[in-house]
XYZ file of C-alpha atoms in Angstrom:
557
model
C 32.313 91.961 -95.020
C 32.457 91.599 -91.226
C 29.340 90.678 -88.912
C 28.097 94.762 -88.171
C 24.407 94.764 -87.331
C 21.361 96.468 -88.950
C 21.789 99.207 -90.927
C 20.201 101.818 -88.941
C 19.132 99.632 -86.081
C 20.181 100.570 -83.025
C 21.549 98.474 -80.077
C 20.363 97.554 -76.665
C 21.802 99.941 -74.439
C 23.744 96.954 -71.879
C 27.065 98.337 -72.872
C 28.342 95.271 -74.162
C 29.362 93.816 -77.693
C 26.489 91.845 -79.214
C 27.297 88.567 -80.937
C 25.193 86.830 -83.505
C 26.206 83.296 -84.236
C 26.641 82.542 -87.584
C 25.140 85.701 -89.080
C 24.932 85.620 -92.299
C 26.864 87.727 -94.620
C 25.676 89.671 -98.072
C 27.663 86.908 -99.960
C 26.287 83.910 -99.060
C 28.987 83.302 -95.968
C 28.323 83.490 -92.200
C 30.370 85.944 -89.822
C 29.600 85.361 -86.090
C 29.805 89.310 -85.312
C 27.648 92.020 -84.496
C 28.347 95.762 -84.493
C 29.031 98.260 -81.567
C 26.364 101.177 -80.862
C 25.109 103.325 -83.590
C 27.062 106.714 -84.897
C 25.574 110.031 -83.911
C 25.676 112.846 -86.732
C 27.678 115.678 -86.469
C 24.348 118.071 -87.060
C 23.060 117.330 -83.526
C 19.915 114.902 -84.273
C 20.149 111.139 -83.221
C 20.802 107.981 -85.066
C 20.742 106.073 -82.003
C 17.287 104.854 -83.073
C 17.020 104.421 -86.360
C 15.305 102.877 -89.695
C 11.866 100.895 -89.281
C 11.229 98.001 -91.314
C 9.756 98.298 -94.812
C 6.928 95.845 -93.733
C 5.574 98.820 -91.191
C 7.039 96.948 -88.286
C 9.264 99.237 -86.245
C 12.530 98.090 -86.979
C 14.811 99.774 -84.403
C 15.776 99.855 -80.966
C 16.795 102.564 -78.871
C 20.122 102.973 -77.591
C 20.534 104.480 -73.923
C 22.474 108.108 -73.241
C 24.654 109.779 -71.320
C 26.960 112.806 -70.908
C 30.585 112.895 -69.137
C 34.204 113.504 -70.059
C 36.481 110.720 -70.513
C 38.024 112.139 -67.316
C 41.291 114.296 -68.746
C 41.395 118.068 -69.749
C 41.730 117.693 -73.517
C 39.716 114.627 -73.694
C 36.173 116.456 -74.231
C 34.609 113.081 -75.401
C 31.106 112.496 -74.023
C 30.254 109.393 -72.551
C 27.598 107.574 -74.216
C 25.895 104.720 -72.413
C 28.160 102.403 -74.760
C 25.091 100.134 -76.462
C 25.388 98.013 -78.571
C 23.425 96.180 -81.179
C 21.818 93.099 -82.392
C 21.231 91.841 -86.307
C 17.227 92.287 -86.087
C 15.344 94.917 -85.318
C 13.499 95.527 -82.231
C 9.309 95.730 -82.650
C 9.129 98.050 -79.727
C 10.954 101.054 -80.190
C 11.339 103.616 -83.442
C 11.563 107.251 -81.310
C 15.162 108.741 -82.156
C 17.001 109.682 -79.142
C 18.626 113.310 -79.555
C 22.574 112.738 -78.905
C 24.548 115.192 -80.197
C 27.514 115.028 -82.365
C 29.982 111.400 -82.532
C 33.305 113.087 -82.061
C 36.309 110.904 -82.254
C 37.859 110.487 -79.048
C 40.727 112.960 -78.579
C 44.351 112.370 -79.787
C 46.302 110.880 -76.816
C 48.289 113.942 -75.056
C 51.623 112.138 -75.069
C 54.496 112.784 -72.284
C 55.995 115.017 -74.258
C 54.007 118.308 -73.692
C 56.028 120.259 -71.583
C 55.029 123.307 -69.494
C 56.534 126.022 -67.960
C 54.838 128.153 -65.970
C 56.475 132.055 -64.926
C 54.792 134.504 -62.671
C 56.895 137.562 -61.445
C 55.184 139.149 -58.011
C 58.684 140.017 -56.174
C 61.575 139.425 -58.613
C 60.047 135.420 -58.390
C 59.634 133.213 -61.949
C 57.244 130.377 -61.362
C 57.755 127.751 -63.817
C 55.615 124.637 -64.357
C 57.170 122.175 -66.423
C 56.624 119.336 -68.616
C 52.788 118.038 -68.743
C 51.751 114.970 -70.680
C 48.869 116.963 -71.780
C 47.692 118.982 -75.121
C 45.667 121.627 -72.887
C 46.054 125.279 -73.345
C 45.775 126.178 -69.478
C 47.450 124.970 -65.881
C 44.129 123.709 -64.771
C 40.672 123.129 -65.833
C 39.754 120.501 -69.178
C 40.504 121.658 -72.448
C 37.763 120.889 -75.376
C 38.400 117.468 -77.625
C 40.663 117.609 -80.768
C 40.024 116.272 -83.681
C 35.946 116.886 -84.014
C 34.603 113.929 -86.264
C 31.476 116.649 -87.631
C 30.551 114.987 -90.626
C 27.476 116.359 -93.148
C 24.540 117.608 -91.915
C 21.604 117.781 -94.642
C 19.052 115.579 -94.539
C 18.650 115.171 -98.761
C 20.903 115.299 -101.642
C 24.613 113.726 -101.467
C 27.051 115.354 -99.654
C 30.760 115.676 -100.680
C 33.067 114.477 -97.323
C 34.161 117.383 -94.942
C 37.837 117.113 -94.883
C 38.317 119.712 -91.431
C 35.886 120.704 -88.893
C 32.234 121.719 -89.077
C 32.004 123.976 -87.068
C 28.916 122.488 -86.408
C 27.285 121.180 -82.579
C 30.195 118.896 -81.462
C 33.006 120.259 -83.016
C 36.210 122.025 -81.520
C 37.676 125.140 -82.976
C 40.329 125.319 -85.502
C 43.835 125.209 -83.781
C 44.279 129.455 -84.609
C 41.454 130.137 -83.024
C 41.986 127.829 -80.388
C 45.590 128.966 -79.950
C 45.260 132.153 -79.593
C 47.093 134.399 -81.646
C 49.784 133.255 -84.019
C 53.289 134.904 -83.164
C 55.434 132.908 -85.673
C 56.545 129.289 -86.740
C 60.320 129.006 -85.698
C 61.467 125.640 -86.996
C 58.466 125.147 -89.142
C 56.153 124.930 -85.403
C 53.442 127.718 -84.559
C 53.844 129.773 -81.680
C 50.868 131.117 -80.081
C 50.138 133.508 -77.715
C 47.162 132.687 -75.470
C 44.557 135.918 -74.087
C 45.501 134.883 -70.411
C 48.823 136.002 -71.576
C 47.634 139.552 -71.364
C 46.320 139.183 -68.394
C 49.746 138.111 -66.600
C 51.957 140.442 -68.662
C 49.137 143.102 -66.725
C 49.956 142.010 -63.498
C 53.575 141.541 -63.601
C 53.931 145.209 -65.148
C 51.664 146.196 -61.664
C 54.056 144.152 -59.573
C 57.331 144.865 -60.972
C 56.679 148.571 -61.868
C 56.176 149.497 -57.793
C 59.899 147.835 -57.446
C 61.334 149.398 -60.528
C 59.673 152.593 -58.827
C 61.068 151.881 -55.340
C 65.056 151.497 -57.119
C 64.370 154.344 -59.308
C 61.975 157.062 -57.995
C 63.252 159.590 -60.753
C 61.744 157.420 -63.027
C 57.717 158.066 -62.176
C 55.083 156.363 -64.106
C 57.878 155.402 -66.779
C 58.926 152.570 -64.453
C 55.883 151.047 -65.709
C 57.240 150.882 -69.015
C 60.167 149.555 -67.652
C 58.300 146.785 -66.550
C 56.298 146.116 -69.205
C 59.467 145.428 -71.242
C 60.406 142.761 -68.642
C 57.048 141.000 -68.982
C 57.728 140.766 -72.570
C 61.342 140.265 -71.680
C 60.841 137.853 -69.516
C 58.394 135.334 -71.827
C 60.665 135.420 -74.458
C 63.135 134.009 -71.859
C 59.681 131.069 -71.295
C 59.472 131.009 -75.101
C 63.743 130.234 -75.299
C 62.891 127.196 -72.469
C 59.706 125.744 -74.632
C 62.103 125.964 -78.407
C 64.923 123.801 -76.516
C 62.274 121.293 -75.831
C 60.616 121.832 -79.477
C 64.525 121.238 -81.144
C 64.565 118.463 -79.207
C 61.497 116.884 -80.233
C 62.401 117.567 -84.062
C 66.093 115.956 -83.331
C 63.810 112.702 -81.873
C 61.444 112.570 -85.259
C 58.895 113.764 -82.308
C 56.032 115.710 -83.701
C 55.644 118.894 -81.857
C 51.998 120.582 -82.889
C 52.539 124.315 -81.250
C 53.950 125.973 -78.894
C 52.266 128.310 -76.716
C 52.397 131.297 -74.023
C 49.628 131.388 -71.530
C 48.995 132.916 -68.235
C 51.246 130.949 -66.092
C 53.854 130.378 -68.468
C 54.578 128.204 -71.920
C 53.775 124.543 -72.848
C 55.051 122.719 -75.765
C 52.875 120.114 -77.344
C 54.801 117.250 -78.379
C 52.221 114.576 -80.187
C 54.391 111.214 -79.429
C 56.236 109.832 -76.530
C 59.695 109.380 -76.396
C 60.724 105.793 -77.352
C 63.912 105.335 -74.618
C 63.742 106.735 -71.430
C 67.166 107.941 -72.058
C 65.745 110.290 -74.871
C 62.570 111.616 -72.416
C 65.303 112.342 -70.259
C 67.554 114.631 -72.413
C 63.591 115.733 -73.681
C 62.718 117.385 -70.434
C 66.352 118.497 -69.268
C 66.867 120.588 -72.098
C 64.397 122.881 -70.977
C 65.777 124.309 -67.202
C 69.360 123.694 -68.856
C 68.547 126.767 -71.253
C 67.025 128.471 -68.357
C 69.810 127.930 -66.506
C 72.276 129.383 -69.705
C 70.148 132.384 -70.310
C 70.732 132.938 -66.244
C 74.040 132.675 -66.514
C 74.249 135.053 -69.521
C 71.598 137.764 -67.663
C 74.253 137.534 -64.521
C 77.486 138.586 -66.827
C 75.463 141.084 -68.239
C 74.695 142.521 -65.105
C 78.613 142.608 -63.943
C 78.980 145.240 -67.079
C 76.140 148.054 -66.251
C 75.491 149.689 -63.221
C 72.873 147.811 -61.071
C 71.348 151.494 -59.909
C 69.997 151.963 -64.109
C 67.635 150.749 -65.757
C 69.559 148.037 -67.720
C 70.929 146.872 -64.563
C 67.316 146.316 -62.840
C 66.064 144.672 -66.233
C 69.083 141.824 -66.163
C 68.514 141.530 -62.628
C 64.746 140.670 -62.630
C 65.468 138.584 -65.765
C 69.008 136.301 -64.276
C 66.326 136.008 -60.697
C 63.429 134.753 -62.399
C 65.118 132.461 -64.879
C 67.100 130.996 -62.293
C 63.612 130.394 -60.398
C 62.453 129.032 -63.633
C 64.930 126.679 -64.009
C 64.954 125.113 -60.009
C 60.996 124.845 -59.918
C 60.786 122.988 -63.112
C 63.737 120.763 -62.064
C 61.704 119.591 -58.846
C 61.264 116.134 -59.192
C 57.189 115.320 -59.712
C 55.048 115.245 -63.182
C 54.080 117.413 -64.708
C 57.234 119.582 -63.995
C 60.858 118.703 -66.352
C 62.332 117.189 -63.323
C 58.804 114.797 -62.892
C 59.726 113.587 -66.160
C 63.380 113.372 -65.913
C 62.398 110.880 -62.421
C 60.047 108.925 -64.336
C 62.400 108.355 -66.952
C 64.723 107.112 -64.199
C 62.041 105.060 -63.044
C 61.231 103.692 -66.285
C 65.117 103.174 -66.609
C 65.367 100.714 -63.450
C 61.978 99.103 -64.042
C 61.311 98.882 -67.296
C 58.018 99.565 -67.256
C 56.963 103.376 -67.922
C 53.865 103.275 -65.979
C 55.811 102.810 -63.449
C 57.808 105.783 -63.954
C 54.676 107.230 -64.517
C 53.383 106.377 -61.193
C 55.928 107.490 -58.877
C 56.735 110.498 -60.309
C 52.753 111.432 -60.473
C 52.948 110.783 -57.034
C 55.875 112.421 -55.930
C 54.249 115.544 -57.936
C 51.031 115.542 -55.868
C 53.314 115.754 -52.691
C 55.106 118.192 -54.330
C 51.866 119.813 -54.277
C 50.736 120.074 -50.887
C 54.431 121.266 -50.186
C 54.041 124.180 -52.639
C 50.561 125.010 -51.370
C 52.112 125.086 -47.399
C 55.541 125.550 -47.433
C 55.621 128.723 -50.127
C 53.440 130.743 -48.129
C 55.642 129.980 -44.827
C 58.991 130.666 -46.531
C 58.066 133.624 -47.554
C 56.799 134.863 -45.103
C 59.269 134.215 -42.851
C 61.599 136.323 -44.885
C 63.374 133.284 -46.326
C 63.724 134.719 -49.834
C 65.149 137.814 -49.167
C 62.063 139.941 -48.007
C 61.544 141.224 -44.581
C 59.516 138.557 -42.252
C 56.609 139.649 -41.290
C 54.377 139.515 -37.954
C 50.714 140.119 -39.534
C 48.622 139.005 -42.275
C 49.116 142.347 -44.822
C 48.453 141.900 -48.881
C 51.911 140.619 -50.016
C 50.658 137.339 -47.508
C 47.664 137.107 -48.974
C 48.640 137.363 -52.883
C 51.444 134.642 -52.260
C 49.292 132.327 -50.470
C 47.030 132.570 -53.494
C 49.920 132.071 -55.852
C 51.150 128.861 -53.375
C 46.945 127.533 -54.272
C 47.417 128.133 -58.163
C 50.795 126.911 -58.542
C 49.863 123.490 -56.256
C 46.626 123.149 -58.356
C 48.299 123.088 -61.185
C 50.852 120.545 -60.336
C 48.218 118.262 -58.623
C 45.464 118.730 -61.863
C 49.012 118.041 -64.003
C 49.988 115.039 -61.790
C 46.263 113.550 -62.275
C 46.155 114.312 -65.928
C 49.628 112.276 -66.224
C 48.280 109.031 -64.185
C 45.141 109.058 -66.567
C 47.018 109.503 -70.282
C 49.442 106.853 -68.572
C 46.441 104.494 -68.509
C 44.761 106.411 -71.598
C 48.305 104.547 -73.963
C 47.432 101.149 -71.925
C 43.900 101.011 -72.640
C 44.287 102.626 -76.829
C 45.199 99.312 -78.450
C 42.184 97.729 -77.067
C 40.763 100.025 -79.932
C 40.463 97.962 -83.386
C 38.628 99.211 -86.328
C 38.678 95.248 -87.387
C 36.534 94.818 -84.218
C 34.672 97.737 -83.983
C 33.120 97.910 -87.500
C 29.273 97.574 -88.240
C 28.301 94.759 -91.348
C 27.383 96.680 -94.149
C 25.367 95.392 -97.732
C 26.351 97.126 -100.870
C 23.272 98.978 -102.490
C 22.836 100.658 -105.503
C 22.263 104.541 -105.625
C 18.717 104.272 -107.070
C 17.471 101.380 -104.597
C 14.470 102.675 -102.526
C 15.527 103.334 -98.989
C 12.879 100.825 -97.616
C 14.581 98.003 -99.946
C 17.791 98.456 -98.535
C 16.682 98.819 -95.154
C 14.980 95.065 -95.888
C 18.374 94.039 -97.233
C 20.175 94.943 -94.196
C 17.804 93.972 -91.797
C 17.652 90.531 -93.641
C 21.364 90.370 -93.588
C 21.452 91.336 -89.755
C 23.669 94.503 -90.928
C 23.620 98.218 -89.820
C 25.546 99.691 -92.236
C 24.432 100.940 -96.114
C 27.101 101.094 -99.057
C 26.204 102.935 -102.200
C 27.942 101.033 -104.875
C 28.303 102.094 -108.507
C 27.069 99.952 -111.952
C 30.559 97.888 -111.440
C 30.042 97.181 -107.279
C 33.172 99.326 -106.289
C 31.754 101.783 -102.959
C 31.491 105.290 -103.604
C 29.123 106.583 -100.913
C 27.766 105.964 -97.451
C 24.389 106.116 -96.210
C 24.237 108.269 -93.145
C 22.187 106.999 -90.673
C 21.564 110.493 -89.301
C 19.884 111.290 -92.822
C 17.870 107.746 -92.408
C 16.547 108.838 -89.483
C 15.104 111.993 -91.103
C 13.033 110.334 -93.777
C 9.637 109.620 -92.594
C 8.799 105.595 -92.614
C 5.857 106.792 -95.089
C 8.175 108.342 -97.431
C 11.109 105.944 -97.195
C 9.822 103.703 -100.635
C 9.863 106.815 -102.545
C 13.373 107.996 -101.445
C 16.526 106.515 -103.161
C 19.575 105.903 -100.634
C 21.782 107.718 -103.041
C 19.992 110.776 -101.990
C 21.262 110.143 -98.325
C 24.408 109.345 -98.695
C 28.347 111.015 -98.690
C 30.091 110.663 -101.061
C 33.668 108.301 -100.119
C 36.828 110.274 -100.462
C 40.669 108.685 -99.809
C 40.266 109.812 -96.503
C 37.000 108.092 -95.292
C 38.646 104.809 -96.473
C 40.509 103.061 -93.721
C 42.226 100.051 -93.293
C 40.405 97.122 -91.392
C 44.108 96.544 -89.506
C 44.156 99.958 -87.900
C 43.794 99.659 -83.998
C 45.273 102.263 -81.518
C 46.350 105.849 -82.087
C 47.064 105.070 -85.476
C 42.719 104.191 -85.542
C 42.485 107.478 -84.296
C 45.193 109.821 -86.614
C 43.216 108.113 -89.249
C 39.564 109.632 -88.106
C 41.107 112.799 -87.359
C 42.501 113.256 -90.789
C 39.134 112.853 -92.238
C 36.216 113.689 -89.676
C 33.202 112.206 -90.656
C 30.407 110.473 -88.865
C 31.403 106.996 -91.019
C 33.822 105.269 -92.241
C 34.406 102.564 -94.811
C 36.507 99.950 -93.781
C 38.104 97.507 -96.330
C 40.696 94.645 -96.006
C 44.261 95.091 -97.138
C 42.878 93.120 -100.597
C 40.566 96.243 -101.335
C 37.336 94.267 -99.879
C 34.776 96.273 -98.205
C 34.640 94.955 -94.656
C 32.113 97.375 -93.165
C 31.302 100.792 -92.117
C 33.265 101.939 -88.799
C 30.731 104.798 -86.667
C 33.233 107.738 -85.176
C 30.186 106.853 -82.375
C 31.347 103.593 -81.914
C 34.912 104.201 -81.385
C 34.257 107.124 -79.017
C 31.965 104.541 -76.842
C 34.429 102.873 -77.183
C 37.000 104.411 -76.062
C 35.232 106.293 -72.839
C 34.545 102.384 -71.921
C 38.311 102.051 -72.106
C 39.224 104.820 -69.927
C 36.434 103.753 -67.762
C 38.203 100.263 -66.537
C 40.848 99.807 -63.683
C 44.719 99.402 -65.406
């Protein structure tokens, strides 16, 4: 078993791993370790301080606080004030601190999200490209995946949940978080967000007063026409996204869903590509079908009149894929061509931070340029409108669309630097080192027996063990925390603990993202760790690993 702490003792609150020389273990042997900071259950109540001592000495400590994201849209992991714990309890503390759910720390957005973004005002297709980033929206922080809710009662065991809570702390499920579910082509969902609705709106509003200003005859029916190019046109988006998604699948790449949202499409891709030369072909893909279904709109056009309606369709549609293709192809993250220059970068260097870097920066000039030079081109008449002297309405909406479009590539050029250092920092994550010394205790013990155990063995970690010693339960320490100290020699742990199933088992040798695929699969509150032999090593505290991982994110790369 490894050298946790005290089974529902919490930590000081310093932030920093506690060691106990030669602490001794439930066997007999000494292990020099302590455990992290305590786990906080899924049903909103603390376990930061936890059991007292059967003796009537408070036997807890109190583990500091604290609230903030781990500093990347997707990455909805609070910050806890990372504490840490000590083998014995503390005489001077025994209040529990209300914390909110442990959630595991979100699943690394890889490079391989890409985005496309498409807004139609004048005949113009806005795409964003490829983000490094599972988020649902051009800007703004999207909620944590992979909630770690566990059970929330307080009595009676509790089989393990195996998919969220829905509980305080937990995200929605991916169809709700989606939006709503168009298809899976190739075996991947495609959803299609509310904000959708919102730009098909305006670009039926736009459009229609040109389809109305080529065809008059038409009347309010030009609206129709131009609601079928909204459609029209995101199925063109939805074309770009699948070439990245069959590229992906042709790479082993997972791809989790695809889906349409206000300024365009973004596929979520849940692993980087291994060779530069493959994150390359991975983003080109994209603008090169753009480009195709362009080229295909254009002979179209050549065979209908361009005064009809099929002739103004095919026009809008060869314009704004073209535009689709050139802005993605511009050469800063989190656009295609921003990861087609990083992969250059990581190419020449070796190093794909470095790629990282320059094309993250080289996206946040892009930026500024978008947010001054769009307005000015078009207003001087560059792209095929008349110039114009004052400040009228068209001026006004495209320096608004110049603001969203450059605050979505500088958010997406941020988000890239940060999941860039994210992959650094995610094999300083080891269950081996993160896990909490546990004793093995029988289901009828009396909680206040075990809790002597564990404090005697300077553990923080309680594993219900059937007649033959194999585990089959954990004690939650957010149930510990509910028993009264008055009531705890009357209250057997097997009454307080979940039950273990395949999924809450994990291997002491995990560290990384595979440490985190494994939490996600199963969310719970605990873990049981064993060695490769079968040997319980110790309870792991989703808790811990968040802390864990927010103190991570938090150093300099």
């Amino acid at each position: 078993m490894p050298g946790g702490g005290d089974a529902g003792i919490a930590p000081p609150a310093d932030g920093t791993p506690a060691r106990n020389a030669a602490t001794a273990r439930t066997d007999g042997r000494s292990d020099a370790r302590a455990a992290a900071a305590p786990a906080t259950p899924s049903d909103g109540t603390s376990s930061d301080a936890v059991a007292r001592r059967a003796d009537g000495a408070p036997g807890d400590g109190t583990a500091g606080s604290g609230t903030g994201g781990a500093g990347d849209p997707g990455q909805g992991a609070r910050q806890g004030a990372g504490s840490e714990g000590q083998g014995a309890p503390r005489p001077d503390a025994g209040q529990a601190d209300a914390a909110g759910s442990g959630a595991v720390p979100p699943r690394e957005p890889q490079t391989g999200g890409h985005r496309d973004q498409g807004a139609s005002s004048s005949g113009r297709g806005d795409t964003q490209g490829s983000a490094p980033r599972h988020t649902a929206t051009g800007a703004g922080p999207a909620g944590a995946d992979g909630p770690t809710g566990g059970p929330s009662g307080r009595s009676g065991r509790t089989p393990a949940h195996s998919g969220n809570t829905g509980g305080k702390g937990s995200a929605p499920e991916p169809s709700r978080r989606g939006g709503l579910l168009m298809g899976r082509p190739f075996g991947v969902p495609v959803y299609v967000a509310p904000s959708w609705f919102l730009v098909a709106v305006l670009i039926t509003w736009v459009f229609g007063g040109q389809v109305d200003r080529v065809l008059p005859e038409l009347g309010a029916a030009s609206y129709l026409v131009s609601l079928f190019f909204a459609v029209a046109f995101y199925a063109s988006v939805l074309v770009h996204e699948l070439a990245h998604t069959l590229a992906a699948l042709r790479f082993k790449l997972p791809v989790r869903r695809i889906q349409l949202q206000f300024f365009g499409g973004v596929s979520e891709i849940e692993k980087e590509a291994e060779t530069p030369g493959r994150e390359f072909v991975l983003a080109f893909v994209g603008p090169l079908l753009s480009l195709v279904l362009s080229g295909l709109f254009y002979l179209a056009l050549l065979a209908v009149d361009p005064g009809t309606v099929p002739g103004v369709l095919l026009a809008g549609l060869m314009i704004s894929n073209l535009i689709v293709a050139a802005f993605n192809l511009l050469p800063g993250l989190p656009l295609d061509g921003g990861r087609m220059l990083r992969a250059v970068v990581w190419k020449i260097s070796g190093k794909p931070m470095t790629g990282t870097v320059a094309a993250a920066w080289v996206g946040r000039a892009l930026a500024v340029s978008v947010l001054i030079g769009l307005p000015l081109v078009t207003q001087s008449g560059a792209l095929g409108s008349d110039a114009e002297d004052g400040v009228g309405m068209d001026t006004v909406l495209d320096a608004l669309l110049a603001a969203i479009l450059a605050a979505i590539i500088w958010t997406g050029a941020g988000n890239s630097l940060r999941m860039a250092r994210l992959r650094e920092h995610l094999p300083e994550l080891r269950a081996r080192t993160l896990t909490r010394r546990a004793v093995p205790v029988e289901t009828d013990t009396p909680l206040s027996e075990a809790l002597r155990r564990a404090n005697a063995a300077g553990a923080r970690a309680l594993v219900v063990v059937d007649a033959e010693g194999s585990p089959v339960a954990i004690v939650r320490e957010a149930a510990i925390v509910g028993v009264p100290e008055h009531r705890r020699p009357w209250v057997p742990v097997g009454t307080l603990a979940q039950d273990l199933t395949d999924g809450m088992r994990v291997s002491a040798e995990l560290a990384g993202e595979d440490l985190l695929d494994a939490l996600r699969a199963t969310p719970a509150t605990e873990y049981l760790v064993v060695e490769e032999t079968g040997e319980i090593y110790g309870v792991l505290s989703a808790a811990d690993v968040e802390r864990a991982f927010v103190k991570a994110m938090a150093r300099p790369s």
